Structures are given as structure tokens and as C-alpha cells.
Tab-separated table of C-alpha atoms in Angstrom:
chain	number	residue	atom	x	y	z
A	14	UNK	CA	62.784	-123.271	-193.143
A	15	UNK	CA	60.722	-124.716	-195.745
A	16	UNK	CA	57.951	-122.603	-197.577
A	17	UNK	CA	55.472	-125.279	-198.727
A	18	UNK	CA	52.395	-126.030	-197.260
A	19	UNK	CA	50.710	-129.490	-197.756
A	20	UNK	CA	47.098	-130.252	-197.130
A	21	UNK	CA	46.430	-133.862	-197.897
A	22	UNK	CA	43.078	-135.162	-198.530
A	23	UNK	CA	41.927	-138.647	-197.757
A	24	UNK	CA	38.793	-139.170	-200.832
A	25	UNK	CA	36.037	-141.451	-199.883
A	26	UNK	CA	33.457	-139.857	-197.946
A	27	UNK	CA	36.098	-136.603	-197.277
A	28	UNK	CA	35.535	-134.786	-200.755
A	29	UNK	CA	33.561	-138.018	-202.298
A	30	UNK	CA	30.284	-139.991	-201.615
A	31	UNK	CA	32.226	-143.336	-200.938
A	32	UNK	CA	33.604	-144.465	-204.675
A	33	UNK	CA	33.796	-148.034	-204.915
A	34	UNK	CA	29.895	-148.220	-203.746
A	35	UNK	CA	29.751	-146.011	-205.665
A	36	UNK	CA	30.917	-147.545	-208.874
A	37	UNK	CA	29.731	-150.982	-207.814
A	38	UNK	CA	25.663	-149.575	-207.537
A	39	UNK	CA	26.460	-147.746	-211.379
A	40	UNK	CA	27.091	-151.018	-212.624
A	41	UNK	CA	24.039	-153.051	-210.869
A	42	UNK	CA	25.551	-155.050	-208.141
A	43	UNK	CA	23.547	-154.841	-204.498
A	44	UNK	CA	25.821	-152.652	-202.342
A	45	UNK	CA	24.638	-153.938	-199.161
A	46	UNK	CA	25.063	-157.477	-200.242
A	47	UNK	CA	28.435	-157.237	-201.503
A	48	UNK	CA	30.045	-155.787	-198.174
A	49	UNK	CA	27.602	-157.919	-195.370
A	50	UNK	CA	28.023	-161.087	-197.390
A	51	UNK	CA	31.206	-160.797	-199.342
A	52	UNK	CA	33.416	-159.034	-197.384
A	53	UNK	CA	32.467	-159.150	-193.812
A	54	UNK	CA	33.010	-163.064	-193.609
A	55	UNK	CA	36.375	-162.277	-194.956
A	56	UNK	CA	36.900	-159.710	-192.226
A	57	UNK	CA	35.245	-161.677	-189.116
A	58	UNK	CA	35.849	-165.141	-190.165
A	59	UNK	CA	38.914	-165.799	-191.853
A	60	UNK	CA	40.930	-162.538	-190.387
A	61	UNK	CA	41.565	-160.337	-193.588
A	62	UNK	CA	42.264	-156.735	-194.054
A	63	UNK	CA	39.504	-154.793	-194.434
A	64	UNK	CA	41.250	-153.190	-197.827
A	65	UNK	CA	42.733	-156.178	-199.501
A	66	UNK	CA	39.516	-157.923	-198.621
A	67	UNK	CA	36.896	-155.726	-201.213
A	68	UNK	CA	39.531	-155.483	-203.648
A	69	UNK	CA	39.800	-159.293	-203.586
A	70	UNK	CA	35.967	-159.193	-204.117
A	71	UNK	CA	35.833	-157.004	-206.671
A	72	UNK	CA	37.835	-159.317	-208.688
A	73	UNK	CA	36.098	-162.255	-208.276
A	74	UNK	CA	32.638	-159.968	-209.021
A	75	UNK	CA	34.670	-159.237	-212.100
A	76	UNK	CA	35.585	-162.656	-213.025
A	77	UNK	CA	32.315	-163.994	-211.946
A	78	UNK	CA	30.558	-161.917	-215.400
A	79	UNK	CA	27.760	-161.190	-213.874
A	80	UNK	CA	27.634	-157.624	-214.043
A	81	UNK	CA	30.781	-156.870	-216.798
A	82	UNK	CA	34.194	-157.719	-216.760
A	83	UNK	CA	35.751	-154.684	-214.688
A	84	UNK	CA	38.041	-153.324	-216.365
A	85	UNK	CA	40.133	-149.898	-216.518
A	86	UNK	CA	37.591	-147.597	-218.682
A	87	UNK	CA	34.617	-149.098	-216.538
A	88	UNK	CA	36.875	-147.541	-212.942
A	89	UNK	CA	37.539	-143.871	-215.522
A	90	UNK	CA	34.315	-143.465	-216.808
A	91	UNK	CA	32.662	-143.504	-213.065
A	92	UNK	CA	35.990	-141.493	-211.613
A	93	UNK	CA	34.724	-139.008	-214.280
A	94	UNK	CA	31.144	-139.370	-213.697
A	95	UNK	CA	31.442	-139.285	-209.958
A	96	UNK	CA	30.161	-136.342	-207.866
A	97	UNK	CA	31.903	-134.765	-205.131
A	98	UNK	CA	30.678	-132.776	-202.465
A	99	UNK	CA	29.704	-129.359	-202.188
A	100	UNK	CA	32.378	-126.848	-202.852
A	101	UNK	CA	35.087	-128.953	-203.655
A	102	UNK	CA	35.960	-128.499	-207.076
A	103	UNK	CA	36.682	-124.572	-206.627
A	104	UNK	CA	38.055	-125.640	-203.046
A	105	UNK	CA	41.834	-125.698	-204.590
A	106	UNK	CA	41.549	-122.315	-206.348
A	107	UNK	CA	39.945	-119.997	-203.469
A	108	UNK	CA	43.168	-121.875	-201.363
A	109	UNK	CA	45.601	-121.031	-203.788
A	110	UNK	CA	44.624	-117.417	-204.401
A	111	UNK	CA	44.578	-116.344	-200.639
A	112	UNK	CA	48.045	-117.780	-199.617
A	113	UNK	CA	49.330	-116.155	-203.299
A	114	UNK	CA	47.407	-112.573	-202.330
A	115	UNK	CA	48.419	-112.973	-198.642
A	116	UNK	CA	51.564	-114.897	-198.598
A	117	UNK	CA	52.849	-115.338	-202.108
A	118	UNK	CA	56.840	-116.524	-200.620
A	119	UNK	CA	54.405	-119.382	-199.513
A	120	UNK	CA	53.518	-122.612	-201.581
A	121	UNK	CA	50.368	-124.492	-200.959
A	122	UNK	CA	50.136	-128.389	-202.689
A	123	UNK	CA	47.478	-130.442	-202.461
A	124	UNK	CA	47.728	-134.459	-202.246
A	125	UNK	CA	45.435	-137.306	-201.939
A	126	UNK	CA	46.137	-140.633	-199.803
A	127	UNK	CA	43.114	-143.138	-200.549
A	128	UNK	CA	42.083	-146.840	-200.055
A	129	UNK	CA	40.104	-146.367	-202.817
A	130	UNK	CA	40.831	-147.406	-206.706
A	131	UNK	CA	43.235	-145.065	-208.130
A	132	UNK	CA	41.728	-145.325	-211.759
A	133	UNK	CA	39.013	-144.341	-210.413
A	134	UNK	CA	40.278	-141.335	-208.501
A	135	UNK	CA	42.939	-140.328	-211.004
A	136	UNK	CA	40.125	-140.099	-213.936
A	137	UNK	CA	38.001	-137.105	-211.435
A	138	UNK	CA	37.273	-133.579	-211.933
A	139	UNK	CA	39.454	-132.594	-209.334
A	140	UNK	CA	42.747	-134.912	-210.386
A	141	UNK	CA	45.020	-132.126	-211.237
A	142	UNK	CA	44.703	-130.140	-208.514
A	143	UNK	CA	46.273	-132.540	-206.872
A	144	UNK	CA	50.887	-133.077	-206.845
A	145	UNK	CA	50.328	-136.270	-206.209
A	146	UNK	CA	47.965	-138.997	-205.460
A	147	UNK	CA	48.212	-142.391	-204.156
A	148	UNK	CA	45.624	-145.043	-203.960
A	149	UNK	CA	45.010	-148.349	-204.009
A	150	UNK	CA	45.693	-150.017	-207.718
A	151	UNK	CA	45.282	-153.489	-209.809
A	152	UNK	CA	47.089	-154.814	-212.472
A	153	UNK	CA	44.799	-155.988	-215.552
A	154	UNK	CA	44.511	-159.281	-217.247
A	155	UNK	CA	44.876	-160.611	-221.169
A	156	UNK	CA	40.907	-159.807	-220.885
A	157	UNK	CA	41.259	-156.255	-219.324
A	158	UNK	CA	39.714	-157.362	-216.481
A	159	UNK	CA	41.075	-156.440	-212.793
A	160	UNK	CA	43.115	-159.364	-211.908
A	161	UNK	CA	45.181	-158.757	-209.327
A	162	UNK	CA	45.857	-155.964	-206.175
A	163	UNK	CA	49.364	-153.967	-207.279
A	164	UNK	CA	48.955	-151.670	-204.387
A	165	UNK	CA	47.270	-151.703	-201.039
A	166	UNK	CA	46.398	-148.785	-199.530
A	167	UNK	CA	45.481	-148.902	-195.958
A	168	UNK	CA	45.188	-147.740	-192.002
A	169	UNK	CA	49.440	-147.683	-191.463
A	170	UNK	CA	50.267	-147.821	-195.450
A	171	UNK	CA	48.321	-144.153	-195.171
A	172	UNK	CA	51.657	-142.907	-192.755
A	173	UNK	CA	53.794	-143.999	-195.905
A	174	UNK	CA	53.007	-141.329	-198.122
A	175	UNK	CA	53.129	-138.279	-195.245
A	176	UNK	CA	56.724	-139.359	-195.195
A	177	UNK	CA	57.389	-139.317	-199.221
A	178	UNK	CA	55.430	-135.673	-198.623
A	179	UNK	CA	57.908	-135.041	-195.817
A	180	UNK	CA	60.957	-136.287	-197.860
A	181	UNK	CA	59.963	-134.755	-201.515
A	182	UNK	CA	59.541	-138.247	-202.735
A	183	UNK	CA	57.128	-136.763	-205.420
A	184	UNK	CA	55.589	-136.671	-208.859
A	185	UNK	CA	56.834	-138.770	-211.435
A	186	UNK	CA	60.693	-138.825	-210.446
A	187	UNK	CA	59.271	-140.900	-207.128
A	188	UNK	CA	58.024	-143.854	-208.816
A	189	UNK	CA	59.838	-147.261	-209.413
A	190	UNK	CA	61.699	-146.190	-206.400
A	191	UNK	CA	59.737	-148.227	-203.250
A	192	UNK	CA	62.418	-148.102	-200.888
A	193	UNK	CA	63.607	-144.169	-201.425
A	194	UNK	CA	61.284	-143.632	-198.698
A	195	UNK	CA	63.359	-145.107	-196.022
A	196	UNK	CA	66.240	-142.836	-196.433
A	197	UNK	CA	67.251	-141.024	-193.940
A	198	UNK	CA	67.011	-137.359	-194.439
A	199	UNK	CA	68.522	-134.348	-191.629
A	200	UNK	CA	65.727	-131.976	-190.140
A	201	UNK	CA	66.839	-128.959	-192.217
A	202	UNK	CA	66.676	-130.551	-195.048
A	203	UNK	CA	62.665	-132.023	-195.215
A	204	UNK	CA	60.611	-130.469	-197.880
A	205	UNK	CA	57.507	-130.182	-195.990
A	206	UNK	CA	57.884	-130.900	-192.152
A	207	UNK	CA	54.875	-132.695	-190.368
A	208	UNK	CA	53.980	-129.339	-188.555
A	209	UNK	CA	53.215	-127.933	-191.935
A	210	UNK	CA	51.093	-130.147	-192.985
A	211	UNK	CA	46.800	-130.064	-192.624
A	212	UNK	CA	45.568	-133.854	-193.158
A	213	UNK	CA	41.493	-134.134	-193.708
A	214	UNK	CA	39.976	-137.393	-193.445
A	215	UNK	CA	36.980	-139.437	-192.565
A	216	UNK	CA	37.412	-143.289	-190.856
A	217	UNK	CA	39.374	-145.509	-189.866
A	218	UNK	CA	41.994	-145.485	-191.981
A	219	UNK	CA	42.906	-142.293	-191.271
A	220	UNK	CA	43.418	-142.909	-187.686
A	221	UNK	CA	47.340	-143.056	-188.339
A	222	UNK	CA	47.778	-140.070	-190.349
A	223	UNK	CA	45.520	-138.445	-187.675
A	224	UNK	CA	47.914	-139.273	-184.944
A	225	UNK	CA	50.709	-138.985	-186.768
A	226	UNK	CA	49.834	-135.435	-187.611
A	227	UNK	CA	48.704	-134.251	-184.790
A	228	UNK	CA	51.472	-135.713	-182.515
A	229	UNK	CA	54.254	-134.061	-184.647
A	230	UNK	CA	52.571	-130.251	-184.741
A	231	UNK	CA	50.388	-130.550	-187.481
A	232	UNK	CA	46.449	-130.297	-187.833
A	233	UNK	CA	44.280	-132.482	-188.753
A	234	UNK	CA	40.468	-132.435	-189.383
A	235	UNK	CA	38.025	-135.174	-189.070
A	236	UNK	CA	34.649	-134.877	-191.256
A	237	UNK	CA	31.788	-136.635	-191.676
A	238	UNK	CA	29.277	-137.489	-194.979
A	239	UNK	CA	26.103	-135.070	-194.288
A	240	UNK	CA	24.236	-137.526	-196.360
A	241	UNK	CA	25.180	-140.180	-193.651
A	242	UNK	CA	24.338	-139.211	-190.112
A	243	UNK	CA	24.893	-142.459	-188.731
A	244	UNK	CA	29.080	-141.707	-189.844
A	245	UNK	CA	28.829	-139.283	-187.638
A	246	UNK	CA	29.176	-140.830	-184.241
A	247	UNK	CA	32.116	-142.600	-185.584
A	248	UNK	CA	34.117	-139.433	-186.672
A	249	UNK	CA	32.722	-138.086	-183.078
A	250	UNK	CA	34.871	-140.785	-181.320
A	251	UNK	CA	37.748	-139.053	-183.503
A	252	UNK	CA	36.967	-135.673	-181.213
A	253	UNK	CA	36.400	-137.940	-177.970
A	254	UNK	CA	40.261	-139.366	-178.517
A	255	UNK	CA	41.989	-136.835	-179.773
A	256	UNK	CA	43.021	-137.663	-182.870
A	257	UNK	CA	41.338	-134.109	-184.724
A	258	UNK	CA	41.841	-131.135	-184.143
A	259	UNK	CA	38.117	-130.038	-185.271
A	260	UNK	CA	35.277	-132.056	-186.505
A	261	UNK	CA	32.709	-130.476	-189.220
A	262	UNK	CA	30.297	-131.723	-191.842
A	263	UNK	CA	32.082	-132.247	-195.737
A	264	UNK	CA	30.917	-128.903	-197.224
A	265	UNK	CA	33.968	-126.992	-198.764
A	266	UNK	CA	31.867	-124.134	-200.063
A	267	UNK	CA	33.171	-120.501	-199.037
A	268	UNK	CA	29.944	-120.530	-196.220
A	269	UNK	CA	30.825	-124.063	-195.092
A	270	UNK	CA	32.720	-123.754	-191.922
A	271	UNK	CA	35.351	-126.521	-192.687
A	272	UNK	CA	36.405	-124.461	-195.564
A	273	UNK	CA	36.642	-121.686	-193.187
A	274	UNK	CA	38.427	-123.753	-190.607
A	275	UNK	CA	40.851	-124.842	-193.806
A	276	UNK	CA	41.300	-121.283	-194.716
A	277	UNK	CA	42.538	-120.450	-190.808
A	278	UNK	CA	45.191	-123.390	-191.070
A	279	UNK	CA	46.466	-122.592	-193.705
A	280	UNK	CA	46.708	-118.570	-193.500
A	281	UNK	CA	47.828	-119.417	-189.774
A	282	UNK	CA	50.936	-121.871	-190.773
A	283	UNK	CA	51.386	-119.863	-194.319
A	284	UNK	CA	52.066	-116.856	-191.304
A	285	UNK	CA	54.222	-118.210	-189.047
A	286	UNK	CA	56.511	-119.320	-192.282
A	287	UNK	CA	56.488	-115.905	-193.586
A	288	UNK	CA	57.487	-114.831	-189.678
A	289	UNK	CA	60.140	-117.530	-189.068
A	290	UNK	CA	62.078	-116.586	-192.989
A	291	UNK	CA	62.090	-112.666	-191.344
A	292	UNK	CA	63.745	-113.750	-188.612
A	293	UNK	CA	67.538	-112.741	-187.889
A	294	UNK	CA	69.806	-116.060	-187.836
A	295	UNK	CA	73.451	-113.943	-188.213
């Protein structure tokens, strides 16, 4: 049986104020205006997905000049800039050092599957904590500038990564490889089954991995932006269908009680690991 834990973060409004607002207030553009006139229509009127739909926009804000070319130090200085929410840059470390003092045979990894702008949330605090990340990414132009969406992160795309989690399709030694995924791989030999994996997210896109987790033994927690009470009927509809198995507010500190609803996953599946490697197979 494998030993490895994953607990896979989605990042905008999970651990994160939502970035790309975010970024796009920092640099002087009218938030509100930019997703009820820019994107919406695109959504409503002509039928686009939500993701590739403010990525498109951000490109033609960028071309457009009037706030800045945007370009790839613009997206890391705000990824280093940006500030998470309470508790979750010692979040990885109090994890780490129960499992190691309780159940040190165990391994716990931490990844991050977001629709957001990877140079943004590559260039955080909290980057390395993470064994991988995947997130939405451009390619750049002669000028610098974003020109063009080289990965689209969204809703079903979300699933894709559980599976290179699943498969060990990781790190470095993963990339240039876009099919590797679809290989077939026997039971006994996944490096993280579904049922050991704890997936934390906030919206819509997350509705897959939700299910997905869930439905194959895993656990998965929906949470909501204190700072935004009117999220929180949405992530309540999360409850109302089943797709979490808890709901709390994102707080990670040690008093917060999704950290301490984290903390029971974990030891709980970091247990019945160490139980099922005791057990007598002869």
C-alpha cells in the first residue's frame, strides 16, 4: 500500500484573496468593470469558458496600454507581494511535523491545482511547500507582454492533475510529457490512490475534484473567503449536494477549525496506512 498522503489545494479564495483581482486592482484597472463588462458578455453572449474568457481579457487589457504592458515580472512581483490568509504560511510545517512525530513511515505532499496565473502563484511565499503546482499559464510576446493562453486550467481540466497525483506524473520529470497521463497504470501500483488524498477548494471549479474525491474515498473540504460573506451561500450549496465533506471559513491558524479538521484527515488516513503496512499478507 502506498505511504504518501496528498492534500491538494485549489488557491484563489482557498489560501488567497482571489489573485488575478487581485493583481488587476494593484495595477489600476476597475475590478468590477473588467469582469461585468469584459467578461460576462463573453460568458452570456457569445458562450465562452469562464477561464479562457479573463485570460483572453487580460491580454487585450495588456495590449490595449492602458494600464502597462503585462508582462512576467508585473504577474511575480504581485505573486510575491500577495497576502494569503490567516495561518497559511506555517500551515505546511505544523502538517509535516505531526505526521513525522506521529507517523514518520508516512509522507505528506502538498500540491496546488489553480485557474489562476501560474507566474503569479509560482512567485508566492508559500511556492515551495508545494511538489507541484499547476495553473493556468501564457506564453509572452517580442514585447514581454502576455500574448497568448499556453495552459487552461479549468472545472474538468482540475480532474487532470488528481490523476498525474494518482499516477506519480510529478515534478520536473512530468513535463513535456502531455499524454503520460493517459497510461494505464494497475491498482497496486498508484503512487497516491484517490482515498488518500484531502482536496480543499472554494467554487466552481472545484466541483469535479470535489466529486471526484469524494466518490472514490477521499475527503474533500469546501471553504469560503471570511472577507466575502456573500461566497458563502455558494460554498453552502457545496454541503446541500454533497460534494464536501465539511464546510468552514479559510483560517488555517492552529485555533481555526479547518486546520483542525485538516489535522484529523490527515492523522486519520496517515493511521489507517500505518495499520494496513502492519497487517499480515503471508
Amino acid at each position: 500500500m502506498s505511504d504518501v498522503i496528498a492534500l491538494i489545494f485549489d488557491f484563489d479564495d482557498t489560501l488567497a484573496p482571489d489573485s488575478t483581482s487581485g493583481f488587476l486592482t494593484d495595477i489600476g484597472v476597475d475590478v468590477q468593470r473588467f469582469w461585468k463588462d469584459q467578461v460576462d458578455p463573453l460568458l452570456f453572449e457569445h458562450d465562452w469558458d469562464p477561464v479562457p474568457a479573463y485570460l483572453y481579457q487580460m491580454i487585450e487589457l495588456s495590449k490595449s496600454g492602458t494600464h502597462g504592458v503585462i508582462d512576467r515580472d508585473r504577474l511575480a512581483d504581485w505573486g510575491r507581494r500577495l497576502p494569503l490568509h490567516a495561518g497559511v504560511e506555517s500551515l505546511f510545517g505544523r502538517l509535516r511535523a505531526m505526521v513525522k512525530e506521529q507517523h514518520p513511515q508516512v509522507q505528506l505532499e502538498f500540491y496546488l491545482i489553480s485557474s489562476g496565473v501560474g507566474d503569479v502563484v509560482r512567485h508566492t511565499s508559500i511556492a515551495d511547500e508545494f511538489t507541484d503546482i499547476w495553473a493556468s499559464e501564457f506564453i509572452y510576446d517580442a514585447d514581454g507582454g502576455i500574448h497568448f493562453p499556453r495552459r487552461v486550467v479549468s472545472f474538468t481540466d482540475k480532474t487532470r492533475y488528481l490523476f498525474h497525483i494518482q499516477k506519480g506524473i510529478i515534478g520536473t520529470a512530468s513535463r513535456n510529457k502531455p499524454f503520460e497521463v493517459n497510461k494505464k497504470v494497475a491498482p497496486d501500483k498508484l503512487r497516491v490512490p484517490f482515498e488518500q488524498m484531502i482536496f480543499v477548494g472554494d467554487g466552481y471549479t472545484d466541483i469535479p475534484c470535489f466529486s471526484l474525491i469524494r466518490r472514490s474515498g477521499g475527503v474533500a473540504f469546501g471553504v469560503w473567503d471570511p472577507k466575502h460573506r456573500d461566497k458563502r451561500s455558494r460554498a453552502w450549496g457545496f454541503i446541500q449536494e454533497g460534494r464536501v465533506s465539511n464546510l468552514n471559513q479559510a483560517r488555517y491558524d492552529e485555533q481555526a477549525e479547518l486546520y483542525q479538521w485538516l489535522e484529523e484527515a490527515v492523522e486519520s488516513l496517515a493511521g489507517r496506512i500505518a495499520l494496513n503496512n502492519r497487517i499480515y499478507r503471508g
